[in-house]
Amino acid sequence: MTQLTQNIVKEAAAFIQTKTNITPEIGLILGSGLGILAELIEDAVAIPYGDIPHFPVSTVEGHVGELLIGTIQGRPVVMMKGRFHMYEGYGPEVTAFPVRVMKAIGVQKMLVTNAAGGVNTSYEAGDLMIISDHLNLTGRNPLMGPNDSDFGVRFPDMSEAYSHRLRKLAKDTADKQGFTMKEGVYAGLLGPNYETPAEIVMLRTMGADAVGMSTVAEVIVARHAGIEVLGISCITNMAAGILEQPLSHDEVMETAEMVKEKFLNLVMSLIPQM
């Protein structure tokens, strides 16, 4: 894909704006199996990724591949139903390109979700985890190359990658709904293979509580652009070596289905407050 410039972001944003009169305030990026939230968007306009100039196309099961714009609980939102991963062959600047476009069409806050493996041995499949921080272990960064100051500063601060305010809001909302959310560090790896048991021991030693193959590039670009971020991981399986069973994408999808009602209720309550 062409190197990121203001022009290609503007072209993608301008195309999207021809399809709707809504100016979204909140951007939503949904992980594997969590696209069910799309059913609750009112007055939704669906735009296939393949129709949007410069957008890549998602190739992973559970990632439908369309942009939805509408309202949830009266708040204007834009939702990525399916995301892009570096393991699909895309560079980090491409996987995070939609975040640039979201900013260009008005987004100020972002909720990013993912399916993750539990590294913390106190976790169980089906837990929801507020992301307090992340480890970018992909070896790649979406801000490499010349910096365009229209996007953000050359050396963005990441000391609060995930908003303290929004994390507290998520925790308080879950408490009111009668369940406790975990809170921990998400390790982003390149994939696509699941980690080895030895790698999971390493990640736990480094302070990771959950591990996945997405999110970090999106959040780096969001914070570069001044977007406030809330991250939630759905712990869909325990990572390698913790339980005596092989890992599979089917298990990820099954667990996401199991927790969808809890996830939906949480997000539906969060969005009006964000």
mmCIF file of C-alpha atoms in Angstrom:
data_model
loop_
_atom_site.group_PDB
_atom_site.id
_atom_site.type_symbol
_atom_site.label_atom_id
_atom_site.label_comp_id
_atom_site.label_asym_id
_atom_site.label_seq_id
_atom_site.Cartn_x
_atom_site.Cartn_y
_atom_site.Cartn_z
ATOM 1 C CA MET A 1 0.000 0.000 0.000
ATOM 2 C CA THR A 2 1.080 3.592 -0.585
ATOM 3 C CA GLN A 3 2.964 5.157 2.330
ATOM 4 C CA LEU A 4 0.632 6.826 4.792
ATOM 5 C CA THR A 5 0.034 10.465 3.910
ATOM 6 C CA GLN A 6 -2.626 13.007 4.740
ATOM 7 C CA ASN A 7 -3.935 12.632 1.194
ATOM 8 C CA ILE A 8 -4.838 8.948 1.377
ATOM 9 C CA VAL A 9 -6.382 9.371 4.827
ATOM 10 C CA LYS A 10 -8.451 12.257 3.477
ATOM 11 C CA GLU A 11 -9.522 10.215 0.440
ATOM 12 C CA ALA A 12 -10.753 7.348 2.622
ATOM 13 C CA ALA A 13 -12.468 9.753 5.039
ATOM 14 C CA ALA A 14 -14.124 11.709 2.227
ATOM 15 C CA PHE A 15 -15.526 8.509 0.710
ATOM 16 C CA ILE A 16 -16.985 7.413 4.058
ATOM 17 C CA GLN A 17 -18.544 10.829 4.587
ATOM 18 C CA THR A 18 -20.425 10.525 1.288
ATOM 19 C CA LYS A 19 -22.245 7.496 2.742
ATOM 20 C CA THR A 20 -23.569 9.064 5.952
ATOM 21 C CA ASN A 21 -24.392 12.373 7.603
ATOM 22 C CA ILE A 22 -23.314 11.074 11.017
ATOM 23 C CA THR A 23 -20.108 12.422 12.568
ATOM 24 C CA PRO A 24 -18.960 9.648 14.916
ATOM 25 C CA GLU A 25 -17.544 10.498 18.341
ATOM 26 C CA ILE A 26 -16.536 6.984 19.366
ATOM 27 C CA GLY A 27 -14.593 4.410 17.365
ATOM 28 C CA LEU A 28 -15.074 0.700 18.064
ATOM 29 C CA ILE A 29 -12.665 -2.026 16.945
ATOM 30 C CA LEU A 30 -13.949 -5.504 17.692
ATOM 31 C CA GLY A 31 -11.961 -8.713 18.100
ATOM 32 C CA SER A 32 -12.667 -12.286 17.059
ATOM 33 C CA GLY A 33 -16.252 -13.290 17.745
ATOM 34 C CA LEU A 34 -17.201 -9.936 19.288
ATOM 35 C CA GLY A 35 -18.818 -8.410 16.213
ATOM 36 C CA ILE A 36 -22.227 -9.221 17.714
ATOM 37 C CA LEU A 37 -22.304 -5.618 18.973
ATOM 38 C CA ALA A 38 -22.918 -4.547 15.381
ATOM 39 C CA GLU A 39 -26.499 -5.788 15.661
ATOM 40 C CA LEU A 40 -27.240 -3.080 18.210
ATOM 41 C CA ILE A 41 -26.206 -0.108 16.086
ATOM 42 C CA GLU A 42 -29.205 1.995 15.105
ATOM 43 C CA ASP A 43 -29.591 3.592 11.667
ATOM 44 C CA ALA A 44 -26.460 1.734 10.611
ATOM 45 C CA VAL A 45 -24.760 2.320 7.283
ATOM 46 C CA ALA A 46 -22.505 -0.607 6.327
ATOM 47 C CA ILE A 47 -19.527 0.022 4.048
ATOM 48 C CA PRO A 48 -17.474 -3.009 2.923
ATOM 49 C CA TYR A 49 -13.762 -2.483 3.493
ATOM 50 C CA GLY A 50 -13.112 -3.291 -0.142
ATOM 51 C CA ASP A 51 -15.135 -0.234 -1.213
ATOM 52 C CA ILE A 52 -13.142 2.266 0.872
ATOM 53 C CA PRO A 53 -10.097 3.784 -0.857
ATOM 54 C CA HIS A 54 -6.800 2.433 0.520
ATOM 55 C CA PHE A 55 -8.475 0.117 3.067
ATOM 56 C CA PRO A 56 -7.029 -3.388 3.342
ATOM 57 C CA VAL A 57 -9.349 -6.400 3.567
ATOM 58 C CA SER A 58 -9.685 -8.707 6.585
ATOM 59 C CA THR A 59 -9.033 -12.396 5.874
ATOM 60 C CA VAL A 60 -9.641 -14.005 9.274
ATOM 61 C CA GLU A 61 -12.652 -16.081 10.359
ATOM 62 C CA GLY A 62 -14.753 -14.050 12.799
ATOM 63 C CA HIS A 63 -13.761 -10.749 11.158
ATOM 64 C CA VAL A 64 -16.534 -9.835 8.710
ATOM 65 C CA GLY A 65 -14.816 -6.896 7.055
ATOM 66 C CA GLU A 66 -17.088 -3.864 7.017
ATOM 67 C CA LEU A 67 -17.288 -0.419 8.546
ATOM 68 C CA LEU A 68 -20.537 0.451 10.309
ATOM 69 C CA ILE A 69 -21.626 3.986 11.151
ATOM 70 C CA GLY A 70 -24.696 4.744 13.249
ATOM 71 C CA THR A 71 -25.698 5.342 16.860
ATOM 72 C CA ILE A 72 -25.626 3.321 20.074
ATOM 73 C CA GLN A 73 -27.617 4.662 23.009
ATOM 74 C CA GLY A 74 -27.797 7.987 21.195
ATOM 75 C CA ARG A 75 -24.031 8.331 20.728
ATOM 76 C CA PRO A 76 -22.705 8.459 17.140
ATOM 77 C CA VAL A 77 -20.205 5.651 16.548
ATOM 78 C CA VAL A 78 -18.098 4.076 13.841
ATOM 79 C CA MET A 79 -17.367 0.387 14.180
ATOM 80 C CA MET A 80 -14.818 -1.839 12.515
ATOM 81 C CA LYS A 81 -16.500 -5.212 12.223
ATOM 82 C CA GLY A 82 -13.278 -7.115 11.755
ATOM 83 C CA ARG A 83 -9.734 -5.821 11.969
ATOM 84 C CA PHE A 84 -6.424 -6.282 10.188
ATOM 85 C CA HIS A 85 -3.442 -8.171 11.574
ATOM 86 C CA MET A 86 0.241 -8.086 10.764
ATOM 87 C CA TYR A 87 0.241 -11.876 10.434
ATOM 88 C CA GLU A 88 -1.991 -11.462 7.378
ATOM 89 C CA GLY A 89 0.999 -9.823 5.705
ATOM 90 C CA TYR A 90 0.124 -6.187 6.416
ATOM 91 C CA GLY A 91 2.603 -3.732 7.872
ATOM 92 C CA PRO A 92 1.778 -2.101 11.220
ATOM 93 C CA GLU A 93 0.972 1.225 9.536
ATOM 94 C CA VAL A 94 -1.620 -0.584 7.390
ATOM 95 C CA THR A 95 -3.257 -2.441 10.298
ATOM 96 C CA ALA A 96 -3.646 0.897 12.085
ATOM 97 C CA PHE A 97 -4.661 2.910 9.013
ATOM 98 C CA PRO A 98 -8.393 2.824 9.913
ATOM 99 C CA VAL A 99 -7.596 4.581 13.200
ATOM 100 C CA ARG A 100 -6.179 7.517 11.222
ATOM 101 C CA VAL A 101 -9.376 7.555 9.168
ATOM 102 C CA MET A 102 -11.543 7.405 12.303
ATOM 103 C CA LYS A 103 -9.748 10.474 13.638
ATOM 104 C CA ALA A 104 -10.297 12.263 10.316
ATOM 105 C CA ILE A 105 -14.071 11.690 10.455
ATOM 106 C CA GLY A 106 -14.409 12.958 14.018
ATOM 107 C CA VAL A 107 -13.540 10.183 16.507
ATOM 108 C CA GLN A 108 -12.202 11.379 19.869
ATOM 109 C CA LYS A 109 -12.510 8.175 21.918
ATOM 110 C CA MET A 110 -11.906 4.554 20.999
ATOM 111 C CA LEU A 111 -12.953 1.210 22.466
ATOM 112 C CA VAL A 112 -10.721 -1.584 21.242
ATOM 113 C CA THR A 113 -11.459 -5.212 22.081
ATOM 114 C CA ASN A 114 -9.665 -8.462 21.387
ATOM 115 C CA ALA A 115 -9.721 -12.165 22.042
ATOM 116 C CA ALA A 116 -6.703 -13.044 24.175
ATOM 117 C CA GLY A 117 -5.037 -15.985 25.839
ATOM 118 C CA GLY A 118 -4.797 -15.908 29.619
ATOM 119 C CA VAL A 119 -1.189 -15.747 30.809
ATOM 120 C CA ASN A 120 -2.062 -14.943 34.423
ATOM 121 C CA THR A 121 -2.851 -18.318 36.006
ATOM 122 C CA SER A 122 -5.627 -16.798 38.147
ATOM 123 C CA TYR A 123 -7.615 -16.051 34.972
ATOM 124 C CA GLU A 124 -10.240 -18.312 33.443
ATOM 125 C CA ALA A 125 -11.680 -18.574 29.942
ATOM 126 C CA GLY A 126 -14.635 -16.213 29.790
ATOM 127 C CA ASP A 127 -13.094 -13.469 31.946
ATOM 128 C CA LEU A 128 -13.147 -9.894 30.655
ATOM 129 C CA MET A 129 -9.943 -7.934 31.281
ATOM 130 C CA ILE A 130 -9.505 -4.167 31.241
ATOM 131 C CA ILE A 131 -6.181 -3.485 29.543
ATOM 132 C CA SER A 132 -4.068 -1.353 31.882
ATOM 133 C CA ASP A 133 -1.013 -1.289 29.607
ATOM 134 C CA HIS A 134 0.605 -3.267 26.831
ATOM 135 C CA LEU A 135 3.871 -4.822 25.727
ATOM 136 C CA ASN A 136 4.551 -4.317 22.027
ATOM 137 C CA LEU A 137 6.500 -7.496 21.249
ATOM 138 C CA THR A 138 5.747 -7.535 17.527
ATOM 139 C CA GLY A 139 9.109 -5.972 16.718
ATOM 140 C CA ARG A 140 7.271 -3.399 14.591
ATOM 141 C CA ASN A 141 5.883 0.085 15.103
ATOM 142 C CA PRO A 142 3.281 1.909 12.972
ATOM 143 C CA LEU A 143 5.024 5.262 13.542
ATOM 144 C CA MET A 144 8.261 4.270 11.822
ATOM 145 C CA GLY A 145 9.375 6.488 8.959
ATOM 146 C CA PRO A 146 8.912 10.230 8.446
ATOM 147 C CA ASN A 147 6.509 11.807 10.947
ATOM 148 C CA ASP A 148 3.613 13.902 9.679
ATOM 149 C CA SER A 149 2.960 16.502 12.366
ATOM 150 C CA ASP A 150 -0.666 16.717 11.195
ATOM 151 C CA PHE A 151 -1.096 13.226 12.653
ATOM 152 C CA GLY A 152 0.828 13.803 15.896
ATOM 153 C CA VAL A 153 4.196 14.584 17.439
ATOM 154 C CA ARG A 154 7.393 12.724 16.494
ATOM 155 C CA PHE A 155 7.832 11.190 19.968
ATOM 156 C CA PRO A 156 4.363 10.583 21.467
ATOM 157 C CA ASP A 157 3.994 9.910 25.183
ATOM 158 C CA MET A 158 2.678 6.437 26.017
ATOM 159 C CA SER A 159 2.643 6.696 29.811
ATOM 160 C CA GLU A 160 -1.173 6.526 29.698
ATOM 161 C CA ALA A 161 -1.819 4.471 26.583
ATOM 162 C CA TYR A 162 -5.086 3.278 28.121
ATOM 163 C CA SER A 163 -7.124 6.014 29.782
ATOM 164 C CA HIS A 164 -7.268 5.924 33.598
ATOM 165 C CA ARG A 165 -10.671 7.605 33.411
ATOM 166 C CA LEU A 166 -12.159 5.050 31.025
ATOM 167 C CA ARG A 167 -10.615 2.120 32.892
ATOM 168 C CA LYS A 168 -12.280 3.262 36.119
ATOM 169 C CA LEU A 169 -15.536 3.745 34.250
ATOM 170 C CA ALA A 170 -15.379 0.181 32.914
ATOM 171 C CA LYS A 171 -14.584 -1.260 36.332
ATOM 172 C CA ASP A 172 -17.403 0.680 38.021
ATOM 173 C CA THR A 173 -19.873 -0.301 35.292
ATOM 174 C CA ALA A 174 -19.000 -4.003 35.648
ATOM 175 C CA ASP A 175 -19.373 -3.749 39.443
ATOM 176 C CA LYS A 176 -22.881 -2.331 39.005
ATOM 177 C CA GLN A 177 -23.716 -5.233 36.684
ATOM 178 C CA GLY A 178 -22.626 -7.763 39.273
ATOM 179 C CA PHE A 179 -19.327 -9.050 37.950
ATOM 180 C CA THR A 180 -15.685 -8.222 38.468
ATOM 181 C CA MET A 181 -13.422 -7.410 35.547
ATOM 182 C CA LYS A 182 -9.787 -8.376 35.639
ATOM 183 C CA GLU A 183 -7.264 -5.630 34.915
ATOM 184 C CA GLY A 184 -3.874 -6.364 33.457
ATOM 185 C CA VAL A 185 -1.157 -6.033 30.852
ATOM 186 C CA TYR A 186 -1.736 -7.215 27.291
ATOM 187 C CA ALA A 187 1.222 -8.571 25.323
ATOM 188 C CA GLY A 188 0.914 -8.092 21.575
ATOM 189 C CA LEU A 189 2.845 -10.620 19.481
ATOM 190 C CA LEU A 190 3.093 -11.022 15.731
ATOM 191 C CA GLY A 191 1.503 -14.475 15.319
ATOM 192 C CA PRO A 192 -0.103 -16.315 13.609
ATOM 193 C CA ASN A 193 0.994 -19.353 15.632
ATOM 194 C CA TYR A 194 0.008 -19.599 19.263
ATOM 195 C CA GLU A 195 2.886 -19.198 21.676
ATOM 196 C CA THR A 196 4.953 -22.056 23.072
ATOM 197 C CA PRO A 197 4.746 -22.897 26.776
ATOM 198 C CA ALA A 198 8.265 -21.483 27.234
ATOM 199 C CA GLU A 199 7.215 -18.224 25.594
ATOM 200 C CA ILE A 200 4.252 -17.987 27.962
ATOM 201 C CA VAL A 201 6.580 -18.406 30.956
ATOM 202 C CA MET A 202 8.714 -15.592 29.497
ATOM 203 C CA LEU A 203 5.668 -13.348 29.037
ATOM 204 C CA ARG A 204 4.480 -13.978 32.585
ATOM 205 C CA THR A 205 7.962 -13.110 33.871
ATOM 206 C CA MET A 206 7.827 -9.878 31.867
ATOM 207 C CA GLY A 207 4.552 -8.907 33.548
ATOM 208 C CA ALA A 208 1.976 -9.903 30.927
ATOM 209 C CA ASP A 209 -1.460 -11.078 32.024
ATOM 210 C CA ALA A 210 -2.881 -11.822 28.571
ATOM 211 C CA VAL A 211 -1.502 -12.317 25.075
ATOM 212 C CA GLY A 212 -2.835 -11.754 21.579
ATOM 213 C CA MET A 213 -1.983 -10.816 17.997
ATOM 214 C CA SER A 214 -3.568 -7.391 17.587
ATOM 215 C CA THR A 215 -4.352 -4.072 19.278
ATOM 216 C CA VAL A 216 -0.911 -2.607 20.005
ATOM 217 C CA ALA A 217 -0.407 -0.885 16.628
ATOM 218 C CA GLU A 218 -3.951 0.511 16.716
ATOM 219 C CA VAL A 219 -3.477 1.936 20.198
ATOM 220 C CA ILE A 220 -0.090 3.481 19.379
ATOM 221 C CA VAL A 221 -1.621 5.297 16.409
ATOM 222 C CA ALA A 222 -4.692 6.316 18.418
ATOM 223 C CA ARG A 223 -2.594 7.881 21.159
ATOM 224 C CA HIS A 224 -0.352 9.538 18.553
ATOM 225 C CA ALA A 225 -3.534 11.154 17.207
ATOM 226 C CA GLY A 226 -4.772 12.216 20.660
ATOM 227 C CA ILE A 227 -7.623 9.672 20.846
ATOM 228 C CA GLU A 228 -8.559 8.497 24.361
ATOM 229 C CA VAL A 229 -8.489 4.683 24.498
ATOM 230 C CA LEU A 230 -10.257 1.959 26.470
ATOM 231 C CA GLY A 231 -9.112 -1.602 25.822
ATOM 232 C CA ILE A 232 -10.930 -4.794 26.830
ATOM 233 C CA SER A 233 -9.661 -8.336 26.311
ATOM 234 C CA CYS A 234 -11.969 -11.319 26.296
ATOM 235 C CA ILE A 235 -9.960 -14.185 27.765
ATOM 236 C CA THR A 236 -11.040 -16.895 25.349
ATOM 237 C CA ASN A 237 -8.551 -19.578 26.359
ATOM 238 C CA MET A 238 -5.701 -20.180 28.740
ATOM 239 C CA ALA A 239 -2.329 -19.808 27.061
ATOM 240 C CA ALA A 240 -0.051 -22.708 26.148
ATOM 241 C CA GLY A 241 1.268 -24.865 28.957
ATOM 242 C CA ILE A 242 -1.304 -23.839 31.562
ATOM 243 C CA LEU A 243 -3.882 -26.505 30.729
ATOM 244 C CA GLU A 244 -3.162 -29.884 29.178
ATOM 245 C CA GLN A 245 -4.962 -29.247 25.912
ATOM 246 C CA PRO A 246 -4.080 -27.880 22.476
ATOM 247 C CA LEU A 247 -5.132 -24.375 21.446
ATOM 248 C CA SER A 248 -7.489 -23.667 18.556
ATOM 249 C CA HIS A 249 -9.330 -20.762 16.934
ATOM 250 C CA ASP A 250 -12.565 -22.741 17.363
ATOM 251 C CA GLU A 251 -12.158 -22.490 21.137
ATOM 252 C CA VAL A 252 -11.637 -18.729 20.805
ATOM 253 C CA MET A 253 -14.884 -18.350 18.868
ATOM 254 C CA GLU A 254 -16.845 -20.625 21.232
ATOM 255 C CA THR A 255 -15.775 -18.673 24.317
ATOM 256 C CA ALA A 256 -16.530 -15.331 22.653
ATOM 257 C CA GLU A 257 -20.035 -16.655 21.963
ATOM 258 C CA MET A 258 -20.376 -17.750 25.593
ATOM 259 C CA VAL A 259 -19.577 -14.288 27.013
ATOM 260 C CA LYS A 260 -21.371 -12.207 24.387
ATOM 261 C CA GLU A 261 -24.321 -11.244 26.617
ATOM 262 C CA LYS A 262 -22.040 -10.026 29.423
ATOM 263 C CA PHE A 263 -19.875 -8.199 26.888
ATOM 264 C CA LEU A 264 -22.853 -6.562 25.166
ATOM 265 C CA ASN A 265 -24.411 -5.383 28.414
ATOM 266 C CA LEU A 266 -21.111 -3.888 29.500
ATOM 267 C CA VAL A 267 -20.459 -2.030 26.271
ATOM 268 C CA MET A 268 -24.041 -0.803 25.941
ATOM 269 C CA SER A 269 -23.751 0.738 29.411
ATOM 270 C CA LEU A 270 -20.269 2.138 28.787
ATOM 271 C CA ILE A 271 -20.877 3.954 25.513
ATOM 272 C CA PRO A 272 -23.312 6.608 26.807
ATOM 273 C CA GLN A 273 -20.824 7.390 29.610
ATOM 274 C CA MET A 274 -17.694 7.610 27.448
#
